[in-house]
C-alpha cells in the first residue's frame, strides 16, 4: 500500500525526513460531524415544534448549569458563515443531522415545508462549497408529541420515523448521496428509558427497554427502504452509525487476550450488529421474560442491506483472558493513572485500531467510515487571543495514527469525521465541555479557530499525519 509510513513515494527508500509522516490513500476524505439539536438553536423558528430534548432540559438537575439548546451556536442562522469556515479549512465532507421536529412537528402528519426549506438551502450551501453532505436522520431529538405517544417504546414511532424519512428523502434525495439513519442506537437503548442522560430520561423495565431497542431497529430498517425508494440518485448509499462496546486486548502480544477481546466485543456489540447484518438477535440479548415483541417480517426489514457502516470511536476498555470467568474473558477496570479528557473519558487510542478490526473481522460490511472521534479539553483564550489546544491535537494524532495502523493492516476506511468542528451543546454537560476545533464564545457567538483547526487543515491539505 502506498500510504505506508516511511516511504518516500519516489525511490521507496526510507528518508529520515519522511519517517514520521503517515500518508493516507488517494480518495480518502476528511470531514467533521455535528447534530441538529447540538448546534442549530432556533428552537421554535419556522414552525419547529418542541423536541424531547427541549422538554428534557427543563427537568431540574438534568443539564449542567440548567442550560438548554434553544440558541446553542445558532448554526440555523449562521450556517452560511459556518460553512464558509468549513470550506476555508478544506473540509471535504460534513455529517449533520436533520431535526425531525423541524420537518414533521407533530411526529406524523403535516410536513413543515419551512423546516425542509432550511435543509434544502443547507445542502445547497455545502455543495456550493464542494463539501459532501452526509445526512443523518436521527441524532436524539424526537418531536415531543411523538415521545408522548410512547417514543421508541411504541412501534407506531417506528412507522412515524419512516414517514419522516420519506419526507426528507423526497426533498433532498436528488442531491444527497450519503444517508445515515440513526446515530448510536446504543445510546438510545441505554439512555432514554433506563437513565437520566438521554431524553426523555425515564427509568423503565428491562422489557420496555428491549422493546425500544427492537423498535428503533425497525425504524432503522424502514428508513433504509424509504431512503432507497424516494431518493432519485442511482448512486444513493445508506448506512448506520454506531458507538460500540470497544474492547482491546490487555496484552496484544498474547493470542488468548486478543481472542478474549474479540469475544467480549461480539458478546456485547452483537445485539446491535446481528439484527442489521444477520437478521437475528444473539441469544444472550434478552434475559428470560424480557423479550420484546417481534412480529414476522420485521427482522427482514431490519436487515435490509446497507452500503456502509459508520463507526464512532472515543475510547475502549481492556479485556484479558480468564478461563475461570463465565465467558472466558474479564474486563479490566480503567487504570486510574491513564490520561483522561475533560469529560473524564480515558485516552485509549488503540480503541481505534481494535474497533475497526473487530467490525471488519466479524461482519460482512461493504465500506466503513470513521464517523466521530474527538475530545473535550479545557480551552482558554490566552493573552495572544488564541487557543493553544495542544492536548486535543495530541489526542487526535494518536487516534488517527491508530486508524492508519488498521488501514496498513488491510482494513479499509474511506473517510474520517472529526467531532466536532465547532464547540456546541454537549447534552447533559451543557456548555461546560468543548469538543470543537473552532471555539465558540457563546455570549457573542464569535468563532475563534483553535490551534487544532490549523493542524486539521494541514492534515486535510496533505492527506497525511505528522507523528
Ligand atoms: C457521541 C455523540 C455526540 C457527542 C459526542 C461527544 O456519543 O454522538 O453527539 O455527544 O459523543
PDB file of C-alpha atoms in Angstrom, residues 189-325:
ATOM      1  CA  UNK A 189     -31.246   1.946  24.220  1.00  0.00           C
ATOM      2  CA  UNK A 190     -29.038   2.643  27.232  1.00  0.00           C
ATOM      3  CA  UNK A 191     -30.003   6.274  27.657  1.00  0.00           C
ATOM      4  CA  UNK A 192     -33.660   7.036  27.016  1.00  0.00           C
ATOM      5  CA  UNK A 193     -35.664   4.657  29.170  1.00  0.00           C
ATOM      6  CA  UNK A 194     -33.064   3.447  31.570  1.00  0.00           C
ATOM      7  CA  UNK A 195     -31.156   6.514  32.717  1.00  0.00           C
ATOM      8  CA  UNK A 196     -31.101  10.252  33.137  1.00  0.00           C
ATOM      9  CA  UNK A 197     -28.831  11.078  30.279  1.00  0.00           C
ATOM     10  CA  UNK A 198     -30.855  10.888  27.108  1.00  0.00           C
ATOM     11  CA  UNK A 199     -34.355  12.283  26.659  1.00  0.00           C
ATOM     12  CA  UNK A 200     -36.915  11.567  27.995  1.00  0.00           C
ATOM     13  CA  UNK A 201     -34.788  10.147  30.831  1.00  0.00           C
ATOM     14  CA  UNK A 202     -37.233   7.595  32.154  1.00  0.00           C
ATOM     15  CA  UNK A 203     -36.420   4.616  34.310  1.00  0.00           C
ATOM     16  CA  UNK A 204     -38.451   1.733  32.986  1.00  0.00           C
ATOM     17  CA  UNK A 205     -38.310  -2.037  32.982  1.00  0.00           C
ATOM     18  CA  UNK A 206     -35.807  -4.129  31.064  1.00  0.00           C
ATOM     19  CA  UNK A 207     -38.614  -5.451  28.886  1.00  0.00           C
ATOM     20  CA  UNK A 208     -39.646  -1.951  27.842  1.00  0.00           C
ATOM     21  CA  UNK A 209     -36.042  -1.043  27.114  1.00  0.00           C
ATOM     22  CA  UNK A 210     -35.663  -4.127  24.972  1.00  0.00           C
ATOM     23  CA  UNK A 211     -38.824  -3.277  23.084  1.00  0.00           C
ATOM     24  CA  UNK A 212     -37.418   0.212  22.485  1.00  0.00           C
ATOM     25  CA  UNK A 213     -34.218  -1.303  21.102  1.00  0.00           C
ATOM     26  CA  UNK A 214     -36.150  -3.510  18.726  1.00  0.00           C
ATOM     27  CA  UNK A 215     -38.482  -0.703  17.655  1.00  0.00           C
ATOM     28  CA  UNK A 216     -35.501   1.531  16.932  1.00  0.00           C
ATOM     29  CA  UNK A 217     -34.008  -1.205  14.778  1.00  0.00           C
ATOM     30  CA  UNK A 218     -37.322  -1.496  12.991  1.00  0.00           C
ATOM     31  CA  UNK A 219     -37.375   2.271  12.425  1.00  0.00           C
ATOM     32  CA  UNK A 220     -33.863   1.995  11.004  1.00  0.00           C
ATOM     33  CA  UNK A 221     -34.843  -0.761   8.553  1.00  0.00           C
ATOM     34  CA  UNK A 222     -37.983   1.059   7.429  1.00  0.00           C
ATOM     35  CA  UNK A 223     -35.964   4.224   6.885  1.00  0.00           C
ATOM     36  CA  UNK A 224     -33.321   2.394   4.835  1.00  0.00           C
ATOM     37  CA  UNK A 225     -36.074   1.269   2.466  1.00  0.00           C
ATOM     38  CA  UNK A 226     -37.744   4.684   2.432  1.00  0.00           C
ATOM     39  CA  UNK A 227     -34.494   6.419   1.517  1.00  0.00           C
ATOM     40  CA  UNK A 228     -33.826   3.991  -1.312  1.00  0.00           C
ATOM     41  CA  UNK A 229     -37.400   4.304  -2.581  1.00  0.00           C
ATOM     42  CA  UNK A 230     -37.560   8.084  -2.566  1.00  0.00           C
ATOM     43  CA  UNK A 231     -34.035   9.113  -3.457  1.00  0.00           C
ATOM     44  CA  UNK A 232     -33.702   9.854  -7.134  1.00  0.00           C
ATOM     45  CA  UNK A 233     -29.951   9.282  -7.183  1.00  0.00           C
ATOM     46  CA  UNK A 234     -28.951   5.960  -8.618  1.00  0.00           C
ATOM     47  CA  UNK A 235     -25.760   6.017  -6.554  1.00  0.00           C
ATOM     48  CA  UNK A 236     -27.528   6.591  -3.204  1.00  0.00           C
ATOM     49  CA  UNK A 237     -25.770   4.963  -0.222  1.00  0.00           C
ATOM     50  CA  UNK A 238     -27.305   4.249   3.174  1.00  0.00           C
ATOM     51  CA  UNK A 239     -25.644   3.271   6.413  1.00  0.00           C
ATOM     52  CA  UNK A 240     -25.983   3.251  10.179  1.00  0.00           C
ATOM     53  CA  UNK A 241     -23.724   4.947  12.707  1.00  0.00           C
ATOM     54  CA  UNK A 242     -22.781   3.087  15.834  1.00  0.00           C
ATOM     55  CA  UNK A 243     -20.916   3.531  19.056  1.00  0.00           C
ATOM     56  CA  UNK A 244     -19.866   0.110  20.270  1.00  0.00           C
ATOM     57  CA  UNK A 245     -18.576  -1.606  23.323  1.00  0.00           C
ATOM     58  CA  UNK A 246     -14.979  -1.387  22.136  1.00  0.00           C
ATOM     59  CA  UNK A 247     -12.647  -3.884  23.733  1.00  0.00           C
ATOM     60  CA  UNK A 248      -8.837  -4.059  23.440  1.00  0.00           C
ATOM     61  CA  UNK A 249      -6.634  -6.965  24.490  1.00  0.00           C
ATOM     62  CA  UNK A 250      -4.784  -6.290  27.703  1.00  0.00           C
ATOM     63  CA  UNK A 251      -1.676  -7.792  26.142  1.00  0.00           C
ATOM     64  CA  UNK A 252      -1.871  -7.516  22.349  1.00  0.00           C
ATOM     65  CA  UNK A 253       1.077  -9.897  22.100  1.00  0.00           C
ATOM     66  CA  UNK A 254      -0.908 -12.647  23.793  1.00  0.00           C
ATOM     67  CA  UNK A 255      -3.197 -14.527  21.413  1.00  0.00           C
ATOM     68  CA  UNK A 256      -5.544 -15.533  24.195  1.00  0.00           C
ATOM     69  CA  UNK A 257      -6.079 -11.923  25.215  1.00  0.00           C
ATOM     70  CA  UNK A 258      -6.657 -10.963  21.590  1.00  0.00           C
ATOM     71  CA  UNK A 259      -9.321 -13.627  21.244  1.00  0.00           C
ATOM     72  CA  UNK A 260     -10.838 -12.687  24.602  1.00  0.00           C
ATOM     73  CA  UNK A 261     -11.214  -9.061  23.475  1.00  0.00           C
ATOM     74  CA  UNK A 262     -12.888 -10.136  20.271  1.00  0.00           C
ATOM     75  CA  UNK A 263     -15.263 -12.461  22.095  1.00  0.00           C
ATOM     76  CA  UNK A 264     -16.211  -9.748  24.551  1.00  0.00           C
ATOM     77  CA  UNK A 265     -16.767  -7.298  21.692  1.00  0.00           C
ATOM     78  CA  UNK A 266     -19.056  -9.807  19.948  1.00  0.00           C
ATOM     79  CA  UNK A 267     -20.913 -10.640  23.122  1.00  0.00           C
ATOM     80  CA  UNK A 268     -21.701  -7.009  23.860  1.00  0.00           C
ATOM     81  CA  UNK A 269     -21.986  -5.417  20.436  1.00  0.00           C
ATOM     82  CA  UNK A 270     -23.731  -8.357  18.760  1.00  0.00           C
ATOM     83  CA  UNK A 271     -27.138  -7.052  19.797  1.00  0.00           C
ATOM     84  CA  UNK A 272     -26.515  -4.004  17.579  1.00  0.00           C
ATOM     85  CA  UNK A 273     -24.870  -5.774  14.647  1.00  0.00           C
ATOM     86  CA  UNK A 274     -26.511  -9.150  14.308  1.00  0.00           C
ATOM     87  CA  UNK A 275     -30.017  -7.769  13.702  1.00  0.00           C
ATOM     88  CA  UNK A 276     -28.688  -5.441  10.993  1.00  0.00           C
ATOM     89  CA  UNK A 277     -26.250  -7.825   9.334  1.00  0.00           C
ATOM     90  CA  UNK A 278     -27.669 -11.268  10.077  1.00  0.00           C
ATOM     91  CA  UNK A 279     -31.336 -10.595  10.757  1.00  0.00           C
ATOM     92  CA  UNK A 280     -31.263 -12.153  14.242  1.00  0.00           C
ATOM     93  CA  UNK A 281     -30.613 -11.122  17.823  1.00  0.00           C
ATOM     94  CA  UNK A 282     -27.868 -13.064  19.580  1.00  0.00           C
ATOM     95  CA  UNK A 283     -29.189 -15.473  22.153  1.00  0.00           C
ATOM     96  CA  UNK A 284     -27.845 -13.516  25.120  1.00  0.00           C
ATOM     97  CA  UNK A 285     -29.579 -10.264  24.135  1.00  0.00           C
ATOM     98  CA  UNK A 286     -32.661 -10.779  26.262  1.00  0.00           C
ATOM     99  CA  UNK A 287     -32.914 -12.227  29.710  1.00  0.00           C
ATOM    100  CA  UNK A 288     -35.826 -14.626  30.258  1.00  0.00           C
ATOM    101  CA  UNK A 289     -39.136 -12.806  30.379  1.00  0.00           C
ATOM    102  CA  UNK A 290     -37.782  -9.548  28.958  1.00  0.00           C
ATOM    103  CA  UNK A 291     -38.020 -10.462  25.263  1.00  0.00           C
ATOM    104  CA  UNK A 292     -39.607  -7.794  23.080  1.00  0.00           C
ATOM    105  CA  UNK A 293     -42.492  -8.461  20.778  1.00  0.00           C
ATOM    106  CA  UNK A 294     -41.090  -9.189  17.329  1.00  0.00           C
ATOM    107  CA  UNK A 295     -43.593  -9.682  14.526  1.00  0.00           C
ATOM    108  CA  UNK A 296     -42.959 -11.790  11.494  1.00  0.00           C
ATOM    109  CA  UNK A 297     -41.192  -9.980   8.698  1.00  0.00           C
ATOM    110  CA  UNK A 298     -39.630  -7.368  10.977  1.00  0.00           C
ATOM    111  CA  UNK A 299     -36.202  -8.952  11.083  1.00  0.00           C
ATOM    112  CA  UNK A 300     -36.138  -8.977   7.304  1.00  0.00           C
ATOM    113  CA  UNK A 301     -36.847  -5.241   7.255  1.00  0.00           C
ATOM    114  CA  UNK A 302     -34.229  -4.600   9.929  1.00  0.00           C
ATOM    115  CA  UNK A 303     -31.561  -6.468   7.988  1.00  0.00           C
ATOM    116  CA  UNK A 304     -32.140  -4.574   4.741  1.00  0.00           C
ATOM    117  CA  UNK A 305     -28.728  -4.359   3.066  1.00  0.00           C
ATOM    118  CA  UNK A 306     -26.529  -1.416   3.965  1.00  0.00           C
ATOM    119  CA  UNK A 307     -23.898   0.295   1.843  1.00  0.00           C
ATOM    120  CA  UNK A 308     -21.624   1.394   4.640  1.00  0.00           C
ATOM    121  CA  UNK A 309     -21.003   1.298   8.328  1.00  0.00           C
ATOM    122  CA  UNK A 310     -20.217   4.404  10.380  1.00  0.00           C
ATOM    123  CA  UNK A 311     -18.096   3.899  13.458  1.00  0.00           C
ATOM    124  CA  UNK A 312     -17.834   6.412  16.313  1.00  0.00           C
ATOM    125  CA  UNK A 313     -14.727   5.994  18.458  1.00  0.00           C
ATOM    126  CA  UNK A 314     -13.845   7.769  21.688  1.00  0.00           C
ATOM    127  CA  UNK A 315     -12.340   5.032  23.807  1.00  0.00           C
ATOM    128  CA  UNK A 316     -12.475   1.438  24.917  1.00  0.00           C
ATOM    129  CA  UNK A 317     -11.783  -0.944  27.722  1.00  0.00           C
ATOM    130  CA  UNK A 318      -9.166  -3.663  28.068  1.00  0.00           C
ATOM    131  CA  UNK A 319     -10.011  -7.318  28.336  1.00  0.00           C
ATOM    132  CA  UNK A 320      -7.916 -10.276  29.341  1.00  0.00           C
ATOM    133  CA  UNK A 321      -8.271 -13.997  29.033  1.00  0.00           C
ATOM    134  CA  UNK A 322      -9.563 -15.613  32.191  1.00  0.00           C
ATOM    135  CA  UNK A 323     -10.551 -19.272  31.940  1.00  0.00           C
ATOM    136  CA  UNK A 324     -12.323 -19.058  35.283  1.00  0.00           C
ATOM    137  CA  UNK A 325     -14.606 -16.200  34.227  1.00  0.00           C
TER     138      UNK A 325
END
